[in-house]
Coordinates of C-alpha atoms and ligand atoms in Angstrom, one line a residue:
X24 CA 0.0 0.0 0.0
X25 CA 1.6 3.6 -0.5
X26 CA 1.2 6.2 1.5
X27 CA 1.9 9.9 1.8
X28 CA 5.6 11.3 2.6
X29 CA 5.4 14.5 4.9
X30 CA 8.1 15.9 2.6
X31 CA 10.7 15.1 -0.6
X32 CA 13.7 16.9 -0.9
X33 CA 15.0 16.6 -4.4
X34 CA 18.5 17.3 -5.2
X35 CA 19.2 14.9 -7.6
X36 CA 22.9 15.5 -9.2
X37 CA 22.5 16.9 -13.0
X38 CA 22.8 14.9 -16.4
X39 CA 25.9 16.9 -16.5
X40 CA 27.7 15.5 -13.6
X41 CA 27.1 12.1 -14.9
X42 CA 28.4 12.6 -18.1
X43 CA 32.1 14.7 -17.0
X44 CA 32.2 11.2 -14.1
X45 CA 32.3 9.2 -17.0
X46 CA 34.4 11.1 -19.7
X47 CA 36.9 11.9 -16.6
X48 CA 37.4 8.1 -15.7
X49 CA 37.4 7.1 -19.4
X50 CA 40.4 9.2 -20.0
X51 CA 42.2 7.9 -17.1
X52 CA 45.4 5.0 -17.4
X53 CA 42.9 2.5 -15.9
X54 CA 39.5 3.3 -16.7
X55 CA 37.0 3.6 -14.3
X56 CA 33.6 4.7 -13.5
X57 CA 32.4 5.3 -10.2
X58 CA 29.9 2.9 -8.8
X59 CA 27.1 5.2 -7.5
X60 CA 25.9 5.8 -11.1
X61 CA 25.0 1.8 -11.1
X62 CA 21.8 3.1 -9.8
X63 CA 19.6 4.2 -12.4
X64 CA 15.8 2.8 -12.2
X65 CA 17.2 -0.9 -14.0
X66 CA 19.8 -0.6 -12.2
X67 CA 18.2 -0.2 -8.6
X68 CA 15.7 -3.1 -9.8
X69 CA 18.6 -5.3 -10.3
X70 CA 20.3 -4.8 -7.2
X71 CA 17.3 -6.1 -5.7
X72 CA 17.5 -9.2 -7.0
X73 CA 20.9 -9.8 -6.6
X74 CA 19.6 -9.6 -2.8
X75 CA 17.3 -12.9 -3.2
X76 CA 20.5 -14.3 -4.9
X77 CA 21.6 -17.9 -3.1
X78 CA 25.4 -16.4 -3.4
X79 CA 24.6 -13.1 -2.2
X80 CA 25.3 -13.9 1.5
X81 CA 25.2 -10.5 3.3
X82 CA 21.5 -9.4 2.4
X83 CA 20.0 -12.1 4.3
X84 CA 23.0 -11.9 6.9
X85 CA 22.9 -8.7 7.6
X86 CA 18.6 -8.6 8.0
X87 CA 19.1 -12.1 10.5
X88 CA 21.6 -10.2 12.8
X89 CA 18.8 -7.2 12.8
X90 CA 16.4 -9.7 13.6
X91 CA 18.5 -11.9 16.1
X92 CA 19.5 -8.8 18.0
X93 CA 16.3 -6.4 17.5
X94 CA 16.1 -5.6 21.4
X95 CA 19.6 -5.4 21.9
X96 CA 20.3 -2.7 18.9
X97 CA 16.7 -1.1 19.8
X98 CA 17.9 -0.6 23.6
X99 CA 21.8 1.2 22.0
X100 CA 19.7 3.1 20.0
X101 CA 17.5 4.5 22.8
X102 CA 13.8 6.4 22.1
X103 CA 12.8 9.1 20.2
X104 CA 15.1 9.6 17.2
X105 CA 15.2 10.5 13.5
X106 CA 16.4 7.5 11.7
X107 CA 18.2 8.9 8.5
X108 CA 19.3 5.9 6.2
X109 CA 21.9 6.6 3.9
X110 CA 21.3 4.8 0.3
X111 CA 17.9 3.6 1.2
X112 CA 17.6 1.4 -2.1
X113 CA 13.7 -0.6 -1.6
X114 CA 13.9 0.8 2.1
X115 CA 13.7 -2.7 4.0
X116 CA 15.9 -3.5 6.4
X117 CA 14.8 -0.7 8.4
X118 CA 11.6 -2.7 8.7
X119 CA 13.1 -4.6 11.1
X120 CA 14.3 -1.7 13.3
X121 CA 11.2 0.5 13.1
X122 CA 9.1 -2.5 14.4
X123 CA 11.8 -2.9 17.2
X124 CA 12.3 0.6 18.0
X125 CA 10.7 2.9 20.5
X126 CA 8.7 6.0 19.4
X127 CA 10.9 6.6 16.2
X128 CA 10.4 10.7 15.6
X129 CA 10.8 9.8 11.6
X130 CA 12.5 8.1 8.8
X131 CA 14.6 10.2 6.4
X132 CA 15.4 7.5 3.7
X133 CA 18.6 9.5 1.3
X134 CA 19.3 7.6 -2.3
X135 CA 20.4 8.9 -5.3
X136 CA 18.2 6.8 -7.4
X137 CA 15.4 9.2 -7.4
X138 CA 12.5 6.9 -8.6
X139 CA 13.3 4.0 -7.1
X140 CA 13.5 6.1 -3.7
X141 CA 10.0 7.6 -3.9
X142 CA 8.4 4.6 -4.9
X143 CA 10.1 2.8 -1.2
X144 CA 9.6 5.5 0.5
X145 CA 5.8 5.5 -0.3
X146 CA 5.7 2.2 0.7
X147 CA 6.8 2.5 3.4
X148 CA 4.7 5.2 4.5
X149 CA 1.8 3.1 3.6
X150 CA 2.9 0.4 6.1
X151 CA 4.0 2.8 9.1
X152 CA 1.3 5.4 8.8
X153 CA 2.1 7.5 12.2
X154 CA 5.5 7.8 11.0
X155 CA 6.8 11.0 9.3
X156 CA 8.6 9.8 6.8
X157 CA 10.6 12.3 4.6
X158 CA 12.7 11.4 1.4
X159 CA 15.6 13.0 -0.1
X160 CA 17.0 12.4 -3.6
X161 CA 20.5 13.4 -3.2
X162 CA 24.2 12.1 -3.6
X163 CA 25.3 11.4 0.0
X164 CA 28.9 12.7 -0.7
X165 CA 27.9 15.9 -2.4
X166 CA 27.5 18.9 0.0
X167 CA 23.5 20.1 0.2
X168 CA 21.4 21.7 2.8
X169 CA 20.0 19.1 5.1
X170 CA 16.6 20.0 6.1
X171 CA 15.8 20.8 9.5
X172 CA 14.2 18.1 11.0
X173 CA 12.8 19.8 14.0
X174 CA 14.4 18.6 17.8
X175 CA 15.6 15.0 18.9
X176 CA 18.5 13.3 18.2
X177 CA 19.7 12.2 14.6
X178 CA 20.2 8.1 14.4
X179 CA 22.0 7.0 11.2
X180 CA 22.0 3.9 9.1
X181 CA 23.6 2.4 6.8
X182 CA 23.1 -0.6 5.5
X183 CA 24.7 -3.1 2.7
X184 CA 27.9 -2.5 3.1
X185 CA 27.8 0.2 0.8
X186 CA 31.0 2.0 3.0
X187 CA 32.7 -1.1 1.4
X188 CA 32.2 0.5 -1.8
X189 CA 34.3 3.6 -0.5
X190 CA 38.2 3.3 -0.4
X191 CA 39.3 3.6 3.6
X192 CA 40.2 7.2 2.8
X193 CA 36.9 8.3 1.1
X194 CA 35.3 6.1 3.8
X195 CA 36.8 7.8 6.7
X196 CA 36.4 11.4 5.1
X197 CA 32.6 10.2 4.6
X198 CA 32.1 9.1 8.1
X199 CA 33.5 12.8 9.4
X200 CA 30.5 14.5 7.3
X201 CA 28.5 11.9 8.5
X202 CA 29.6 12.8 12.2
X203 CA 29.0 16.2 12.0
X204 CA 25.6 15.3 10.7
X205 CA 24.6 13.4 13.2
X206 CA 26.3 15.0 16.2
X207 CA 24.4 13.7 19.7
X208 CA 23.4 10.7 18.3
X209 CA 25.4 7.5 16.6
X210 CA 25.1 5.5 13.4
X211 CA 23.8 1.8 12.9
X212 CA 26.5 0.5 9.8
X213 CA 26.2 -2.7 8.1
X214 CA 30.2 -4.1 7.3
X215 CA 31.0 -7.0 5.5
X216 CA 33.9 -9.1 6.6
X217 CA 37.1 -10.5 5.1
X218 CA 36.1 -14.2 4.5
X219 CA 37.3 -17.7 2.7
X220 CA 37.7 -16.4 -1.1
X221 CA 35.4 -18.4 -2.1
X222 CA 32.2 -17.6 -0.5
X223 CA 33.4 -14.0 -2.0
X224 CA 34.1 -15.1 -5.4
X225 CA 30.2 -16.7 -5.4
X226 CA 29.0 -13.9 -4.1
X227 CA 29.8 -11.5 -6.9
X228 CA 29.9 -13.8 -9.7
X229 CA 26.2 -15.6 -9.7
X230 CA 25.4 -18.7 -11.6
X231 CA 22.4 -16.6 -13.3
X232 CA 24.5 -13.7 -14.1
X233 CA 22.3 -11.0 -12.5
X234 CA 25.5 -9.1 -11.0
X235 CA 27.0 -9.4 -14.8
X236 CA 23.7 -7.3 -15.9
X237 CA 23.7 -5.0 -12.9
X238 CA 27.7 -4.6 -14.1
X239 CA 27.0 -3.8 -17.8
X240 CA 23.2 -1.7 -17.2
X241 CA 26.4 0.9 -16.7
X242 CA 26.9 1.0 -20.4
X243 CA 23.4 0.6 -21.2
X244 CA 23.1 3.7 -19.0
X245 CA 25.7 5.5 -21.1
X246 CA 24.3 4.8 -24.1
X247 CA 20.7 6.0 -23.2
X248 CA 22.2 8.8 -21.4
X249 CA 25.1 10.0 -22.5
X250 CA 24.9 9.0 -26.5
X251 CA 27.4 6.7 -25.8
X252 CA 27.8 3.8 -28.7
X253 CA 28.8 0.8 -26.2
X254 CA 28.4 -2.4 -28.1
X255 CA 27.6 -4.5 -24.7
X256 CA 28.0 -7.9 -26.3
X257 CA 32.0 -6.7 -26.8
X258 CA 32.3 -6.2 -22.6
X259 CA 32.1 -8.7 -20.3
X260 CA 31.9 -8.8 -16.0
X261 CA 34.8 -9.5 -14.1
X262 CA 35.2 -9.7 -10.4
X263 CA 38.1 -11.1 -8.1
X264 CA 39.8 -10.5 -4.7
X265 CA 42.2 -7.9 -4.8
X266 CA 44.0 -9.6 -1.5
X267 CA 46.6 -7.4 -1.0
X268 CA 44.1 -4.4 -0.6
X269 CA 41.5 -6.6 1.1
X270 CA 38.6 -5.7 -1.9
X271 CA 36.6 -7.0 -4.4
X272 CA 37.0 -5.2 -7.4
X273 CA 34.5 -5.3 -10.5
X274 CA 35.7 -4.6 -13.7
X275 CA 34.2 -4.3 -17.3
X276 CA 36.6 -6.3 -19.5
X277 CA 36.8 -5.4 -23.6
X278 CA 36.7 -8.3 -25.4
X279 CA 38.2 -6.9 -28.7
X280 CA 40.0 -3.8 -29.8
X281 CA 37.3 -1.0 -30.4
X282 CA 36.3 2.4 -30.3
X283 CA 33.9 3.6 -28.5
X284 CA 31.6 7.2 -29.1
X285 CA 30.1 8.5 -26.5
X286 CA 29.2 12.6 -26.8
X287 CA 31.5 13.3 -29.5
X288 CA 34.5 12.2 -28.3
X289 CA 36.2 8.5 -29.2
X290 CA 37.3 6.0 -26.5
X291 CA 39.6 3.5 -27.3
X292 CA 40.0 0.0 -25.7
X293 CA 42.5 -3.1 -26.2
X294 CA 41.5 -6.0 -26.2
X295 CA 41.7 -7.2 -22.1
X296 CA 41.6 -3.4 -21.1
X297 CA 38.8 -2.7 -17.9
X298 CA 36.9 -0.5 -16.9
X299 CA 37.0 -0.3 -13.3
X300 CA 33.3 -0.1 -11.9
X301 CA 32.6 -0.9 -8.4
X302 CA 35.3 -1.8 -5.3
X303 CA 34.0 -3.6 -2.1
X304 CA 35.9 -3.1 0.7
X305 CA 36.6 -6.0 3.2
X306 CA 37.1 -5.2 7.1
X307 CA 37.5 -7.4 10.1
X308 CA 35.6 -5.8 13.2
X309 CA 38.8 -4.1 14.7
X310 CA 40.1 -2.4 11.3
X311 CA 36.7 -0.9 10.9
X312 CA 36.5 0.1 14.5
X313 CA 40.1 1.8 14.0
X314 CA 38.4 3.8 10.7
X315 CA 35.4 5.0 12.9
X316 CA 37.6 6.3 15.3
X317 CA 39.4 8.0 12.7
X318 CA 37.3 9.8 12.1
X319 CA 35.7 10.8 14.9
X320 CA 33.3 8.2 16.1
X321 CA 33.3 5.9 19.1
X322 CA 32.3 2.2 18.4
X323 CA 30.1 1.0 21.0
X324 CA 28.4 -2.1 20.2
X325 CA 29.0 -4.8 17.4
X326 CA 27.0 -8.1 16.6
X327 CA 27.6 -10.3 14.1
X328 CA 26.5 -13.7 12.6
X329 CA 27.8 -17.1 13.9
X330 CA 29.5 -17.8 10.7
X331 CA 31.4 -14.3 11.1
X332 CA 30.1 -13.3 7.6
X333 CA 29.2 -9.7 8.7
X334 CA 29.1 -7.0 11.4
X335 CA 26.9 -4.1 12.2
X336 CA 28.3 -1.3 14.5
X337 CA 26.9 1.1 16.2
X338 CA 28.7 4.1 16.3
X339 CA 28.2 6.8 18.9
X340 CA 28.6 10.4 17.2
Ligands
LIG26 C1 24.4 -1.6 -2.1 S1 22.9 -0.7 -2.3 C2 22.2 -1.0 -0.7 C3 20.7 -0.7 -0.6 C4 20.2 -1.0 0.8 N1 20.6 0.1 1.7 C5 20.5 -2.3 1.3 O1 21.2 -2.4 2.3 O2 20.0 -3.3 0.7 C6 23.4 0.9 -2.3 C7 22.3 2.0 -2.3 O3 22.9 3.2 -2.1 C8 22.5 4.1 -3.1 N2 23.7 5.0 -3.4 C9 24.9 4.6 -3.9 N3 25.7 5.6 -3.9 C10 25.0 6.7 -3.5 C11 25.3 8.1 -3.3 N4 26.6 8.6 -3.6 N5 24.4 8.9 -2.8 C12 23.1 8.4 -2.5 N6 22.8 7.1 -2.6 C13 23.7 6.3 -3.1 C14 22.1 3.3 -4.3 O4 21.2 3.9 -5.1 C15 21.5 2.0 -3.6 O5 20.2 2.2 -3.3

């Protein structure tokens, strides 16, 4: 059922800033394109179903730790707060924490994916209907006026892993902005762990192939977008462990020599050259805890599955 948001805040980045991202990392040595524009309308669609994918492992990890230890995070978190979640995608996880937490003041759900966002976000009015709920399309690392949200505290979340996709730098220069943003209150963060290779290589590589579509709607973007000229049946997905910087890295291989046009200009490829889309940062609980504390916060509580797949901090601002 949808219901009816209390306010939308729409500062969705320009055409224009999508289409500079992508000429700047095309010109680059190694190509690369950053991962936030996965998310157009497809794309956001897709991501959901790589979370019902058998291989995907932190989805339902992460949502069975928020289940196992509703109370437990509910009491940390304390009554009467704003909960602001920070790349909101279909808005479900926090399901599971507005049924376990006291008086929530309202939900702020933040994505870039401005559609896809109002859609949740309507949703989930429909099924909380006391709740203020109050959407903002925006890109989370871009500077824009927060709106005020009126007294009591500010609570973030973030689920997915999504700080994976930040290197530790960018993460720990995010988490300050967060910080400031949430000053009095704390963060509830969703980090996947460093695991058997394996399980990881699965994970990102799916018998179906739904992460290789999510990996290639990129050039499909381009080309609706951008005028690009992207011949997808001459790219291919490629994921792997980068060990040594404890990542998994997503690439976009060329299967041929071949020039690409995308807004007048011509992009060459080799043949085996990437395109660098999406990294996914690995932690163990004390080298996240040493980031957060970098950059300002003070970890207070972690829980985490039996298996050790995942954690989710909470992080007092
Ligand atoms: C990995 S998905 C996680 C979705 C959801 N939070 C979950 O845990 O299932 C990342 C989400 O963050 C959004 N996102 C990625 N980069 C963003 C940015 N720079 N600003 C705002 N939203 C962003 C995407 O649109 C997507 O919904």
């Amino acid at each position: 059922m949808q219901g009816i948001l209390k306010d939308f805040h729409d500062f969705e980045p320009e055409q224009e800033s999508f289409l500079s991202a992508v000429l700047n990392g095309l010109r680059k040595q190694q190509k690369s394109i950053p991962s936030k524009f996965f998310y157009d309308e497809r794309g956001s669609g897709l991501f959901d179903q790589i979370c019902e994918l058998d291989e995907y492992y932190p989805t339902r990890t992460e949502l069975q730790i928020l289940k196992d230890h509703s109370a437990d995070i509910s009491a940390v978190l304390g009554s009467r707060a704003h909960l602001i979640e920070f790349g909101s995608g279909s808005s479900t996880k926090i399901r599971t924490l507005l049924d376990a937490m006291e008086q929530p003041l309202s939900y702020v759900p933040m994505d870039i994916s401005r559609d896809h966002l109002l859609i949740a976000a309507k949703r989930l009015a429909g099924s909380f209907p006391d709740l203020p709920v109050i959407a903002i399309c925006a890109d989370y690392t871009s500077d824009f006026p927060f709106p005020n949200l009126g007294g009591g505290r500010k609570t973030g979340f973030f689920p997915g892993s999504t700080i994976g996709n930040f290197t530790p730098r960018e993460a720990t220069e995010f988490l300050k902005k967060a910080r400031n943003l949430l000053e009095g209150g704390g963060m509830l963060i969703g980090v996947d762990l460093l695991k058997d290779e394996k399980i990881l290589h699965a994970a990102y590589n799916d018998t179906l192939g739904v992460t290789a579509d999510f990996n290639l709607n990129l050039l499909k973007r381009c080309n609706q977008e951008l005028k690009g000229g992207f011949d997808i049946s001459k790219f291919e997905h490629r994921a792997f462990l980068n060990r040594e910087k404890s990542r998994i890295e997503m690439h976009l291989i060329s299967l041929c020599d071949q020039i690409v046009p995308l807004d007048g200009e011509r992009i060459a490829f080799r043949e085996g050259e990437t395109i660098h889309t999406e990294n996914s940062y690995k932690y163990s609980v004390e080298s996240f805890q040493a980031l957060a504390e970098e950059a300002g916060f003070s970890p207070q509580a972690v829980w985490t599955d039996s298996a050790s797949l995942f954690s989710v901090h909470y992080l007092k601002s």
